[in-house]
Coordinates of C-alpha atoms and ligand atoms in Angstrom, one line a residue:
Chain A
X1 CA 87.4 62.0 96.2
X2 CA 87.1 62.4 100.1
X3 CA 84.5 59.6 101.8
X4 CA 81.0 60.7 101.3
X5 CA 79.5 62.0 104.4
X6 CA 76.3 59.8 103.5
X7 CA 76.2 56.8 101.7
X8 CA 73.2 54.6 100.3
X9 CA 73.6 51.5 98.6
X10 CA 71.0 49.5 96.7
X11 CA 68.4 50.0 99.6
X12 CA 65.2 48.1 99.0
X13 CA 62.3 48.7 101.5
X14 CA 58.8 47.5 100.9
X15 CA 55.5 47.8 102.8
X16 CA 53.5 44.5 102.0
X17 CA 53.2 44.4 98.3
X18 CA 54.4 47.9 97.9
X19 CA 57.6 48.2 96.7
X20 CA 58.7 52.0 97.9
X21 CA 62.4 52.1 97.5
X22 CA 64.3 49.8 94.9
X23 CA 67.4 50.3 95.0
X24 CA 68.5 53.6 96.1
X25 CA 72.0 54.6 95.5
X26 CA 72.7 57.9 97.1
X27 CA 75.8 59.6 98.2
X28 CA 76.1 63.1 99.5
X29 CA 79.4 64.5 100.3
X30 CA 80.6 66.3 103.6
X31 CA 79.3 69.8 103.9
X32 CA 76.9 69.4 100.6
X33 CA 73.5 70.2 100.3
X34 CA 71.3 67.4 98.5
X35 CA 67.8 67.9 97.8
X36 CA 65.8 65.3 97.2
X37 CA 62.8 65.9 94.4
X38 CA 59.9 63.1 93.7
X39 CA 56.3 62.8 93.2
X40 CA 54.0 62.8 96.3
X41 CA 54.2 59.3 97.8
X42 CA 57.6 58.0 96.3
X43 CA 59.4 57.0 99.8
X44 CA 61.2 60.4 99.9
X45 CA 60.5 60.3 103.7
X46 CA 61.3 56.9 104.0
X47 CA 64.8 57.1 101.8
X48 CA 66.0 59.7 105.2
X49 CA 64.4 57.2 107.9
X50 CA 66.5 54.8 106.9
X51 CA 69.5 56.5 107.6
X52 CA 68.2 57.4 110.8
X53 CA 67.2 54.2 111.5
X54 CA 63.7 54.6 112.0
X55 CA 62.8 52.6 109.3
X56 CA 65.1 49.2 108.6
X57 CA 65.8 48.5 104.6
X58 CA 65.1 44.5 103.5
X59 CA 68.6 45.2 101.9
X60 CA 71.2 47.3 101.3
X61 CA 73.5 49.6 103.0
X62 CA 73.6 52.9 104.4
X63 CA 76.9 54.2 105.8
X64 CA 77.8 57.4 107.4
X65 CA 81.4 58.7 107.3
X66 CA 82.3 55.0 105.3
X67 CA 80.8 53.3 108.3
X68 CA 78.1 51.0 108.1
X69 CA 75.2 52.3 110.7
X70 CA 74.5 49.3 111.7
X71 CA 78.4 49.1 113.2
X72 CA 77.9 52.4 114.5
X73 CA 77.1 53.5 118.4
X74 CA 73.4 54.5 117.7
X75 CA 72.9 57.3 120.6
X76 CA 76.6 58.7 119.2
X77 CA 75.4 58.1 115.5
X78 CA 72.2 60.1 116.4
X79 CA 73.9 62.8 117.9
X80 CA 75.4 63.9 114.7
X81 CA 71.9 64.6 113.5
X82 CA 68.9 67.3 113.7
X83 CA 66.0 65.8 111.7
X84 CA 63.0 67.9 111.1
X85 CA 60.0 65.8 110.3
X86 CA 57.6 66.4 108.1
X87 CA 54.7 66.8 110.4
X88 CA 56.6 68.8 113.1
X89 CA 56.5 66.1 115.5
X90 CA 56.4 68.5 118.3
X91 CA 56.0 66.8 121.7
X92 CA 52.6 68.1 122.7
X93 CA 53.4 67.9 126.6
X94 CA 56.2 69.8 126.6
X95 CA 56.4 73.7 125.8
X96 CA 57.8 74.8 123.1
X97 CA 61.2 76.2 124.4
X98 CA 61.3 72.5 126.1
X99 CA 61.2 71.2 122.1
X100 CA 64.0 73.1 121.0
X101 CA 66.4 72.4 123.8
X102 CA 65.6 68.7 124.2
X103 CA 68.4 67.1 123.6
X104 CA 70.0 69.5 126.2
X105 CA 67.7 69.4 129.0
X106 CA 69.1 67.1 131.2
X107 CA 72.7 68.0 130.7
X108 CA 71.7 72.5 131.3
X109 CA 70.1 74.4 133.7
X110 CA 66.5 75.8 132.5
X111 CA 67.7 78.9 132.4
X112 CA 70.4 77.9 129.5
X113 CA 68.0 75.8 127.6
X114 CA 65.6 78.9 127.8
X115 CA 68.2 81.4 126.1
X116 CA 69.3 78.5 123.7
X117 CA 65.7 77.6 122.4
X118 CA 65.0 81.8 122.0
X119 CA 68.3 82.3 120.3
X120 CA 66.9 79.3 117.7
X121 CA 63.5 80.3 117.1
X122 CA 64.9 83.7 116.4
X123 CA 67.0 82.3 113.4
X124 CA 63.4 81.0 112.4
X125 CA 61.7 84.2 112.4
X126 CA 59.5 83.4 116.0
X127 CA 60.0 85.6 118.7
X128 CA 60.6 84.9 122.2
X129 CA 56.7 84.7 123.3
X130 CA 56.3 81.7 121.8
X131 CA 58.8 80.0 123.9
X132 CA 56.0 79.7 127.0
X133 CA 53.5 78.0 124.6
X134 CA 52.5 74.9 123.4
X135 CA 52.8 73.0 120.3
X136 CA 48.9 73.2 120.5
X137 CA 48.4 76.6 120.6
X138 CA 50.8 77.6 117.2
X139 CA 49.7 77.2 113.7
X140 CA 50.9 74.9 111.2
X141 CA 53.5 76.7 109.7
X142 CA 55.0 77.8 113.3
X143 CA 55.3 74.5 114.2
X144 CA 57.1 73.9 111.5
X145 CA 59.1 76.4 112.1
X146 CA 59.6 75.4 115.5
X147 CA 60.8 71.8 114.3
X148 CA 63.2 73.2 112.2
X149 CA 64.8 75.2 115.3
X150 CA 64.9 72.1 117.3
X151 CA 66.6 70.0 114.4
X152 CA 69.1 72.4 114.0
X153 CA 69.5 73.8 118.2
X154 CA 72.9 71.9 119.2
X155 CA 74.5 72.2 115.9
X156 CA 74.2 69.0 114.4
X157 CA 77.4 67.8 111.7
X158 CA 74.0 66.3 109.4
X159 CA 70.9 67.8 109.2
X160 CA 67.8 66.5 107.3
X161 CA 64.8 68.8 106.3
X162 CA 61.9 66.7 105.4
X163 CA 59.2 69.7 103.5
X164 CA 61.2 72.4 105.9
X165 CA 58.4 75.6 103.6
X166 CA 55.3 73.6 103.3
X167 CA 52.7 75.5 104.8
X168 CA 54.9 78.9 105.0
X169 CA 54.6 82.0 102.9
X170 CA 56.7 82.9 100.2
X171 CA 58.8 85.2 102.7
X172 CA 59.2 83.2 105.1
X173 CA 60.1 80.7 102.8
X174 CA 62.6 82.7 101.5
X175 CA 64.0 83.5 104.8
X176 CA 64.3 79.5 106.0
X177 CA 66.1 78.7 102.7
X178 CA 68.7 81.2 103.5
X179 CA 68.7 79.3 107.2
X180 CA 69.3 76.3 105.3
X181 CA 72.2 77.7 103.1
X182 CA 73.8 79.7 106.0
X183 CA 74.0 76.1 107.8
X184 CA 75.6 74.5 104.9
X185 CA 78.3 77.5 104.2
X186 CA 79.2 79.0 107.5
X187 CA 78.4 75.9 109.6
X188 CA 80.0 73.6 107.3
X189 CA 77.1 71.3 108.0
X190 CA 75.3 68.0 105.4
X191 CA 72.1 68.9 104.5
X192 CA 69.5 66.9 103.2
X193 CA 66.4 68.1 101.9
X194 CA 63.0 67.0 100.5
X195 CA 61.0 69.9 99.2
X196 CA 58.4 70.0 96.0
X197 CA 59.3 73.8 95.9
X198 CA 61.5 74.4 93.1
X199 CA 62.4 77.9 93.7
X200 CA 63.7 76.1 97.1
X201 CA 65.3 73.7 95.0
X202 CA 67.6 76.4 93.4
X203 CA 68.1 78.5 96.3
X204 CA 69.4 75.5 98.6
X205 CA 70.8 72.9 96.4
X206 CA 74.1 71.9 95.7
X207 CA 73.4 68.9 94.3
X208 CA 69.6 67.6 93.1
X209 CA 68.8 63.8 93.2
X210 CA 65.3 62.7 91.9
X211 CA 62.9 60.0 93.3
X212 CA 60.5 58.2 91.1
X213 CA 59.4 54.3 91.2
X214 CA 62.0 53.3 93.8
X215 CA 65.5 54.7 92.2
X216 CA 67.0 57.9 91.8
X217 CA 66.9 58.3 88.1
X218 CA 68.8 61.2 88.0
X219 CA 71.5 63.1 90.5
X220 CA 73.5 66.0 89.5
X221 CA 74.4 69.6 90.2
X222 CA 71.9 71.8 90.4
X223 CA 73.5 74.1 87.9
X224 CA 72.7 70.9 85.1
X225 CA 69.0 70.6 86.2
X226 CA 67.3 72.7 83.5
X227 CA 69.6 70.9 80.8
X228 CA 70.5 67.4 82.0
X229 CA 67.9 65.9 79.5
X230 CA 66.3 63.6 81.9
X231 CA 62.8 63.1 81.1
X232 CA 61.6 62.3 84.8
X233 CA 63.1 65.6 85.7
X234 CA 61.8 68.1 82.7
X235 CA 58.3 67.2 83.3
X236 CA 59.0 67.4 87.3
X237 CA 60.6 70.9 87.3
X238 CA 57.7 71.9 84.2
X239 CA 55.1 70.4 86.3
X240 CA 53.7 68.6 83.3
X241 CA 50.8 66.5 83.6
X242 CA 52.0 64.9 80.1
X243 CA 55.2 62.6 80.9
X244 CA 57.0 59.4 82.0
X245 CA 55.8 59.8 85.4
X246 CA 52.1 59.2 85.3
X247 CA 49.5 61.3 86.8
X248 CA 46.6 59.3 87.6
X249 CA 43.3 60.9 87.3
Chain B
X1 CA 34.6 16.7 99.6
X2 CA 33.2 20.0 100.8
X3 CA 33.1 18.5 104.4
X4 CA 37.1 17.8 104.2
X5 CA 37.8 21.2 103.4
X6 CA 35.4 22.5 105.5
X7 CA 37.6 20.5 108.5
X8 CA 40.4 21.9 107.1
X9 CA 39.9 25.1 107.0
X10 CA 38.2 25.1 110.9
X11 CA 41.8 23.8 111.6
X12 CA 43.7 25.8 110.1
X13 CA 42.1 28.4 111.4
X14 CA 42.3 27.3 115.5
X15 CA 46.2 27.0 114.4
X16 CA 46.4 30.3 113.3
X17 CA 44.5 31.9 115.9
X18 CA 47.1 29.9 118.4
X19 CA 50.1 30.8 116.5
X20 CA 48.9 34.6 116.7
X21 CA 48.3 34.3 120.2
X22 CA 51.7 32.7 120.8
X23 CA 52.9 35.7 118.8
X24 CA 51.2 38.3 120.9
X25 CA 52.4 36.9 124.0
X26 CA 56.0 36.8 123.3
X27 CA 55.2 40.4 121.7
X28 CA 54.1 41.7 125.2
X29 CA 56.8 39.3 127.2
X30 CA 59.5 41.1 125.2
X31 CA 57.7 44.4 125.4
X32 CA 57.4 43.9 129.4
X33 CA 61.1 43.0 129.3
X34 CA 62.9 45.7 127.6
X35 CA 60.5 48.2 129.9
X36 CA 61.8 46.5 133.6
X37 CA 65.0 47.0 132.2
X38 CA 64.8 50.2 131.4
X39 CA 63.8 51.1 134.6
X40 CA 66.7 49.3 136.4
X41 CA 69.2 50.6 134.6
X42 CA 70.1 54.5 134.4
X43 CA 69.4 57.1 132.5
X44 CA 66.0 57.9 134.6
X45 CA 63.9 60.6 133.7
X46 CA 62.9 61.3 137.3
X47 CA 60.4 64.6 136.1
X48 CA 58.6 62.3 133.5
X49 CA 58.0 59.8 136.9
X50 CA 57.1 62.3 138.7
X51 CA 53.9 63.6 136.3
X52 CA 53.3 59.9 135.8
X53 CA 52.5 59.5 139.3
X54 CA 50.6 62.6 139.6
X55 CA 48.6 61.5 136.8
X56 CA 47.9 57.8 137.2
X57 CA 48.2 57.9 140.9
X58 CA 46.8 61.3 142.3
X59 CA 44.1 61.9 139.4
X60 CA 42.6 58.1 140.0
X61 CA 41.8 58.7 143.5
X62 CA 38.3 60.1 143.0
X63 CA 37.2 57.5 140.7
X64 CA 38.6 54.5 143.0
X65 CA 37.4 56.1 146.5
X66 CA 33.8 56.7 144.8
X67 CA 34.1 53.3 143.6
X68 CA 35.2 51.6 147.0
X69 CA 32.8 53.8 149.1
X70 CA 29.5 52.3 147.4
X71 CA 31.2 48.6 147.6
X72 CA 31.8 48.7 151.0
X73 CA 28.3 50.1 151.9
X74 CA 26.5 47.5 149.3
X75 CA 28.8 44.3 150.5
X76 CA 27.6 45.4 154.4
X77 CA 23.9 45.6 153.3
X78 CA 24.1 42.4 151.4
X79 CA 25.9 41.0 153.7
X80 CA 23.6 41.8 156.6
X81 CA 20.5 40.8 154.4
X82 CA 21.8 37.3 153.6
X83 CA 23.4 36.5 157.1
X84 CA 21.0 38.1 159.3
X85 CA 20.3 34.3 160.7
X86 CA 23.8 34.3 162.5
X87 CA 25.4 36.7 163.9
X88 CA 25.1 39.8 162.3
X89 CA 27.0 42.5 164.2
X90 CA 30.1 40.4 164.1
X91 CA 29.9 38.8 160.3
X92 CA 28.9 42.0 158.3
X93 CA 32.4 43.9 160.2
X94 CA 34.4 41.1 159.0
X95 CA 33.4 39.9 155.9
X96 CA 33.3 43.5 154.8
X97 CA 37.0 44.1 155.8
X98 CA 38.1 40.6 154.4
X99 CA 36.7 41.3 151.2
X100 CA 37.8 44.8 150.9
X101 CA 40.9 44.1 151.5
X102 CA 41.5 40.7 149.8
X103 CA 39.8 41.0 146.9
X104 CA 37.2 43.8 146.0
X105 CA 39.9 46.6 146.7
X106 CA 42.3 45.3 144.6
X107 CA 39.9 43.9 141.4
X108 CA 37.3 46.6 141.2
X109 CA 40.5 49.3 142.0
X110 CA 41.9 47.7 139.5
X111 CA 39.3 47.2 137.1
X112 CA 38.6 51.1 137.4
X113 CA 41.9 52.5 136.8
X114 CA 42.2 50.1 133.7
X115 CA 39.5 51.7 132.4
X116 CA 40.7 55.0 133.1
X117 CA 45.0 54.8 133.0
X118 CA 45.3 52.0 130.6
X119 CA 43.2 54.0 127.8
X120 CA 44.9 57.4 128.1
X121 CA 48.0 55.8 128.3
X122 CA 47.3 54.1 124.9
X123 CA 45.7 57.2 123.7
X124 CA 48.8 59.4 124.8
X125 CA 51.3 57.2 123.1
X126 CA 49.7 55.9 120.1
X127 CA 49.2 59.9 119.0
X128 CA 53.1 60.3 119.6
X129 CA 53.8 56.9 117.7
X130 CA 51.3 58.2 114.3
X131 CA 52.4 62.0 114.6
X132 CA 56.2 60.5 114.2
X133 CA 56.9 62.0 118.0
X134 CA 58.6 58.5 118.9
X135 CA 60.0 58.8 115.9
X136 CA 61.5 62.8 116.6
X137 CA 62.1 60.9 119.9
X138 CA 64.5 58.4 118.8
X139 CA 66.5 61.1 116.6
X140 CA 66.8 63.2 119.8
X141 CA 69.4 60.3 121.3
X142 CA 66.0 59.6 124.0
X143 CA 65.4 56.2 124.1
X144 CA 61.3 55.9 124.1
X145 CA 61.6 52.8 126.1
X146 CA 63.3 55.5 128.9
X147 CA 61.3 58.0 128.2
X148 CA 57.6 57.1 128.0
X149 CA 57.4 53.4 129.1
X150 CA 59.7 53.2 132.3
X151 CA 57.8 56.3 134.0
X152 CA 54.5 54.6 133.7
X153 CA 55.4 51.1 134.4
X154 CA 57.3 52.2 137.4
X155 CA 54.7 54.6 138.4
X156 CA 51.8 51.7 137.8
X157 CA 53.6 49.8 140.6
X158 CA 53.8 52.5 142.9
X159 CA 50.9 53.9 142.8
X160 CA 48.7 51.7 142.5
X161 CA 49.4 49.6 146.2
X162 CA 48.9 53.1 147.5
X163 CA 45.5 53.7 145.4
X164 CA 44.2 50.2 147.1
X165 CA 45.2 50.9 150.7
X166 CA 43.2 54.3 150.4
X167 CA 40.6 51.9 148.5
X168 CA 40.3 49.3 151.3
X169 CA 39.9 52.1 153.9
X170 CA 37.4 54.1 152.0
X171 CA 35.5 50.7 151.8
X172 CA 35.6 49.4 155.2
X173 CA 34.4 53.4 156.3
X174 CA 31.3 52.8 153.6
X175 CA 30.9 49.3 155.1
X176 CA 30.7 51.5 158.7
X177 CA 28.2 53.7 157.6
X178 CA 25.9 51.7 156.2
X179 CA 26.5 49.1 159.0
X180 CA 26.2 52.2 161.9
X181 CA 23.3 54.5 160.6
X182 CA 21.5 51.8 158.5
X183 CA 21.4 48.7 160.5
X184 CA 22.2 49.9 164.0
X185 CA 25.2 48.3 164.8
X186 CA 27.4 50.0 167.5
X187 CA 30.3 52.0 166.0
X188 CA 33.4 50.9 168.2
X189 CA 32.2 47.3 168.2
X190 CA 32.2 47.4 164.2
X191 CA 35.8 48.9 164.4
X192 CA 37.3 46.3 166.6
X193 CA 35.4 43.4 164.8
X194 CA 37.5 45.1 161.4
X195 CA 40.8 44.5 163.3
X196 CA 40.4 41.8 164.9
X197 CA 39.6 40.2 162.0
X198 CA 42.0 41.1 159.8
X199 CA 45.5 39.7 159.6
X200 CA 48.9 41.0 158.2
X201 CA 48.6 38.5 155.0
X202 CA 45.2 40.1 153.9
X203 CA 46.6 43.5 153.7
X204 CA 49.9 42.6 152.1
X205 CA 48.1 40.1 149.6
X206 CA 46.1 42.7 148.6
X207 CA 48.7 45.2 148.6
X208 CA 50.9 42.6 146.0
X209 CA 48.0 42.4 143.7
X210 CA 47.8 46.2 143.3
X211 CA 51.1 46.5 142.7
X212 CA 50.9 43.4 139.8
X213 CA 47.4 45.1 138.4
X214 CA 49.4 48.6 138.5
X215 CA 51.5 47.1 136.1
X216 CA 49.5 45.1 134.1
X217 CA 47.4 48.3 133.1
X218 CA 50.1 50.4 132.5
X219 CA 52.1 47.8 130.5
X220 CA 48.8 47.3 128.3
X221 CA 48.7 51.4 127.2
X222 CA 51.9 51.4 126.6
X223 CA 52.2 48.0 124.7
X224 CA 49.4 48.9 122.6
X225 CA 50.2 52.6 121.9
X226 CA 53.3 51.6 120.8
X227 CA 52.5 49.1 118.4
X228 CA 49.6 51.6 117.2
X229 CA 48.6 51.6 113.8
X230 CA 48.2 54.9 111.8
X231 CA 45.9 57.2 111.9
X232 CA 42.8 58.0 114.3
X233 CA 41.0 54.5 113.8
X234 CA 44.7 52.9 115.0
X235 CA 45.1 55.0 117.7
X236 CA 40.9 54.6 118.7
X237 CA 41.9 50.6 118.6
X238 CA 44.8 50.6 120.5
X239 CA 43.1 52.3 123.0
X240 CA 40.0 49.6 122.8
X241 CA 42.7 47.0 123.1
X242 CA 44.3 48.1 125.8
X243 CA 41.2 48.6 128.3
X244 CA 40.1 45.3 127.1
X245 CA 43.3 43.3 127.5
X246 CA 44.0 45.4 130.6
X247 CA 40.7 43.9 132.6
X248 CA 40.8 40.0 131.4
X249 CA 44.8 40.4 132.0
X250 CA 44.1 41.8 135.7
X251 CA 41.0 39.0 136.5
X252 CA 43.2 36.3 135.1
X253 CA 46.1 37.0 137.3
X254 CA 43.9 37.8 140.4
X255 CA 42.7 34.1 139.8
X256 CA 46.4 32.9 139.6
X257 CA 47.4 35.2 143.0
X258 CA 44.9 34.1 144.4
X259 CA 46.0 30.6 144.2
X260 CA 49.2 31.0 145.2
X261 CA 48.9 32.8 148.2
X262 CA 46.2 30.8 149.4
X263 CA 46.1 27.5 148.8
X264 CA 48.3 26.2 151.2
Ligands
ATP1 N1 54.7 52.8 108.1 C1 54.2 52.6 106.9 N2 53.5 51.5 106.7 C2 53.1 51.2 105.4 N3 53.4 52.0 104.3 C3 54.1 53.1 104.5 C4 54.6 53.5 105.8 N4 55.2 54.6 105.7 C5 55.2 54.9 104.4 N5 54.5 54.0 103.7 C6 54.2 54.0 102.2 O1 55.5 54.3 101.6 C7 55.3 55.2 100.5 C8 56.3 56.3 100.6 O2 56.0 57.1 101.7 P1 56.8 58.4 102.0 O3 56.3 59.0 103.2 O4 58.3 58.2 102.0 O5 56.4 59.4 100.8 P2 57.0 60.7 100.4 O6 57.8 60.5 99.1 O7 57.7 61.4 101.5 O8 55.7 61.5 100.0 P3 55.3 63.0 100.3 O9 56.0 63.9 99.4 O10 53.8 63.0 100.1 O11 55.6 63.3 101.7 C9 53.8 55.6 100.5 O12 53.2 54.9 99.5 C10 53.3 55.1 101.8 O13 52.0 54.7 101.7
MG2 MG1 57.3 62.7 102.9

């Protein structure tokens, strides 16, 4: 078996008393799409800032082509990545042709960042009038939209996709999981997703890991989801009130 | 029994107020640290500098020359009120420009643009820091320390010296009409009583302290939207914080300049 692209080993990270991750042992191969599946508050968000780096685990280890981050160059480590947040994170000073071709602005003239940050939010379904505006003036789902271009506008080897179709309707849902897939199989790139959508689920994963009181419980294909037997992930997929994972009321 | 633990706990409690402060302090000398550097060595965003000046420099103007205008014509009305037993004409000119320049310029400049820089500042970046934008930021290979900090430090320090030299002037002109077409005084006699009077170190002293209080109130938005905490009510007290810590910060080390440049 060829190094794992992404590696996570027995990552603990806590907030105060509470305990989010502990112990998360993750490991997605090169050019695979993982999606990651968990109740609402479960440190989904947090388990892909800490390969980033934005967040720092009290233990463990995350590597990245079999390479601890921490020995890594972090502005070269960074550059392998597009990371679209689960808020947007739009910078709210800058247009929104300026947020897509960030990472490029200083290295091209305007006029190449332009026709690079339209080319993108094509491939997210916005046309080329909402380059001028600003984050301020879209609505939630087109900024969401427009944080997906920028993750993915220089062509990152790893991308993460933190909710990428909350907040969009079902077609245009449909059309950013084919985005999603296209970057995986004709781009060749990592993909990592979180998303409570299961028809999302099927449609992008290769492989389906799920979150619940700190650990993956289960990871597999997503062709052994609907059979694997694992209780935390029948009543997920079911949407079951009745279960393991307990739904306070 | 209860007076023992009563003791201790009023101990215990001046210790960990001074370890907190000692914690804060290095927090902020670090903070101040890693920005300098970042503006000494490359990559610079020179556009982000740019609107940094515009907007801490250019926009404050109003606010300071309104504020200077009505100190210079209050301190020459005071002044003449209280010194009309010696030589008016002369004193209200000089004591005016002296304390324009020196001191009133730089503090109440100061003072004002805190109010106004320091909390936007801390506004602007504590909303990036809670809607994960330092965060998208980081993953865009900018370093926020680049990015956001070193524009407005760097912009504090050189705008602010400018901000005080058009505050002084402003002043000494408020001083001139109140002195001119309230009290009487002949115009080019007040003018040549203002240079006379003033010397090289008052201007430059002046000028330093800007240039320290620039940095001192753009160091405290930043400092303070950085470390925001989440949500609104972090971002509404890191704003709070910063206007607050911004003002004692700047009267504290107009006390210490003060010292040092003239107590020789
Ligand atoms: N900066 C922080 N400080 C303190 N606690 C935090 C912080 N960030 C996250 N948490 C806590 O960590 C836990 C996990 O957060 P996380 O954002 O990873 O959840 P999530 O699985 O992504 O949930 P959702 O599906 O709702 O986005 C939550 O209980 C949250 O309160
Ligand atoms: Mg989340």
């Amino acid at each position: 078996m060829s190094t794992p692209k992404i590696e996570l080993r027995g990552v603990h990270k806590a907030f105060g008393s509470n305990r989010v991750l502990r112990g998360v042992d993750l490991s997605v191969a090169p050019s695979e799409s993982m999606v990651i599946i968990g109740g609402s508050g479960t440190g989904k968000s947090i388990t892909i800032k800490s390969v980033l780096g934005l967040v720092k685990p009290d233990t463990g280890t995350v590597m990245v082509d079999g390479k601890d981050v921490r020995k890594h160059n972090r502005e070269a480590l960074l550059d392998k990545f597009g990371m679209l947040f689960q808020g947007g994170a739009l910078f709210d000073s800058l247009r929104v042709w300026e947020n897509v071709a960030f990472r490029v602005l200083r290295s091209k003239s305007t006029d190449e960042c332009r026709e690079l940050a339209v080319e993108k939010l094509r491939r997210v379904g916005l046309g080329p009038d909402t380059a001028d505006r600003f984050p301020a003036e879209l609505s939630g789902g087109m900024q969401k939209r427009v944080g997906l271009a920028r993750a993915i506008a220089t062509s990152p080897e790893i991308i993460f996709f933190d909710e990428p179709t909350t907040g969009l309707d079902p077609i245009m849902s449909d059309v950013i999981n084919d985005l999603i897939r296209e970057l995986v199989v004709e781009l060749k790139c990592t993909a990592m997703t979180i998303t409570h959508d299961m028809t999302s689920v099927r449609k992008i994963a290769d492989k389906v890991a799920m979150l619940h009181e700190g650990v993956i419980q289960w990871t597999g294909p997503v062709s052994e989801l609907d059979t694997c037997g694992n209780p935390y992930v029948e009543q997920f997929i079911h949407g079951r009130a009745e279960g393991p994972i307990e739904a306070l009321r | 029994m209860t007076a023992l633990s009563a003791i201790h706990g009023f101990v215990a409690g001046i210790g960990a107020a001074v370890l907190g402060l000692c914690q804060s302090v290095g927090a902020v000398t670090l903070f101040a640290l890693k920005g300098v550097l970042a503006i000494l060595v490359p990559p610079w965003y020179f556009r982000e500098l740019f609107r940094q000046i515009m907007k801490i420099g250019y926009y404050s103007l109003p606010v300071v020359g309104l504020t200077a205008v009505a100190t210079g014509g209050v301190l020459a009305l005071q002044i003449y009120i209280g010194g009309s037993r010696f030589n008016a004409e002369s004193v209200v000119a000089s004591i005016v420009a002296i304390g324009m320049v020196r001191e009133l310029g730089p503090v109440l400049g100061g003072l004002v643009v805190a109010g106004r820089v320091s909390a936007a500042i801390a506004a602007e970046i504590g909303t990036m820091r809670v809607t994960e934008q330092i965060d998208a930021l980081t993953t865009l290979s900018t370093n926020p320390f680049r990015y956001l900090v070193a524009p407005r430090l760097l912009a504090g320090v050189l705008t602010m010296p400018v901000l005080v030299a058009v505050a002084d002037t402003i002043g000494i002109m408020g001083g001139y009409l109140v002195g001119v077409n309230r009290l009487g005084f002949n115009g080019a006699t007040y003018i040549r009583n203002t240079v006379d009077f003033l010397t090289f170190g008052d201007i430059a002293s002046g000028l330093v302290k800007a240039a320290v209080f620039g940095f001192i109130i753009t160091l405290m938005g930043c400092f303070h939207g950085y470390n925001s905490g989440r949500g609104a009510q972090g971002v509404g007290r890191a704003t709070t914080n910063a206007v607050v810590s911004a003002m004692v910060l700047i009267l504290a080390f107009d006390y210490l300049l003060t010292e040092l440049f003239f107590s020789t």
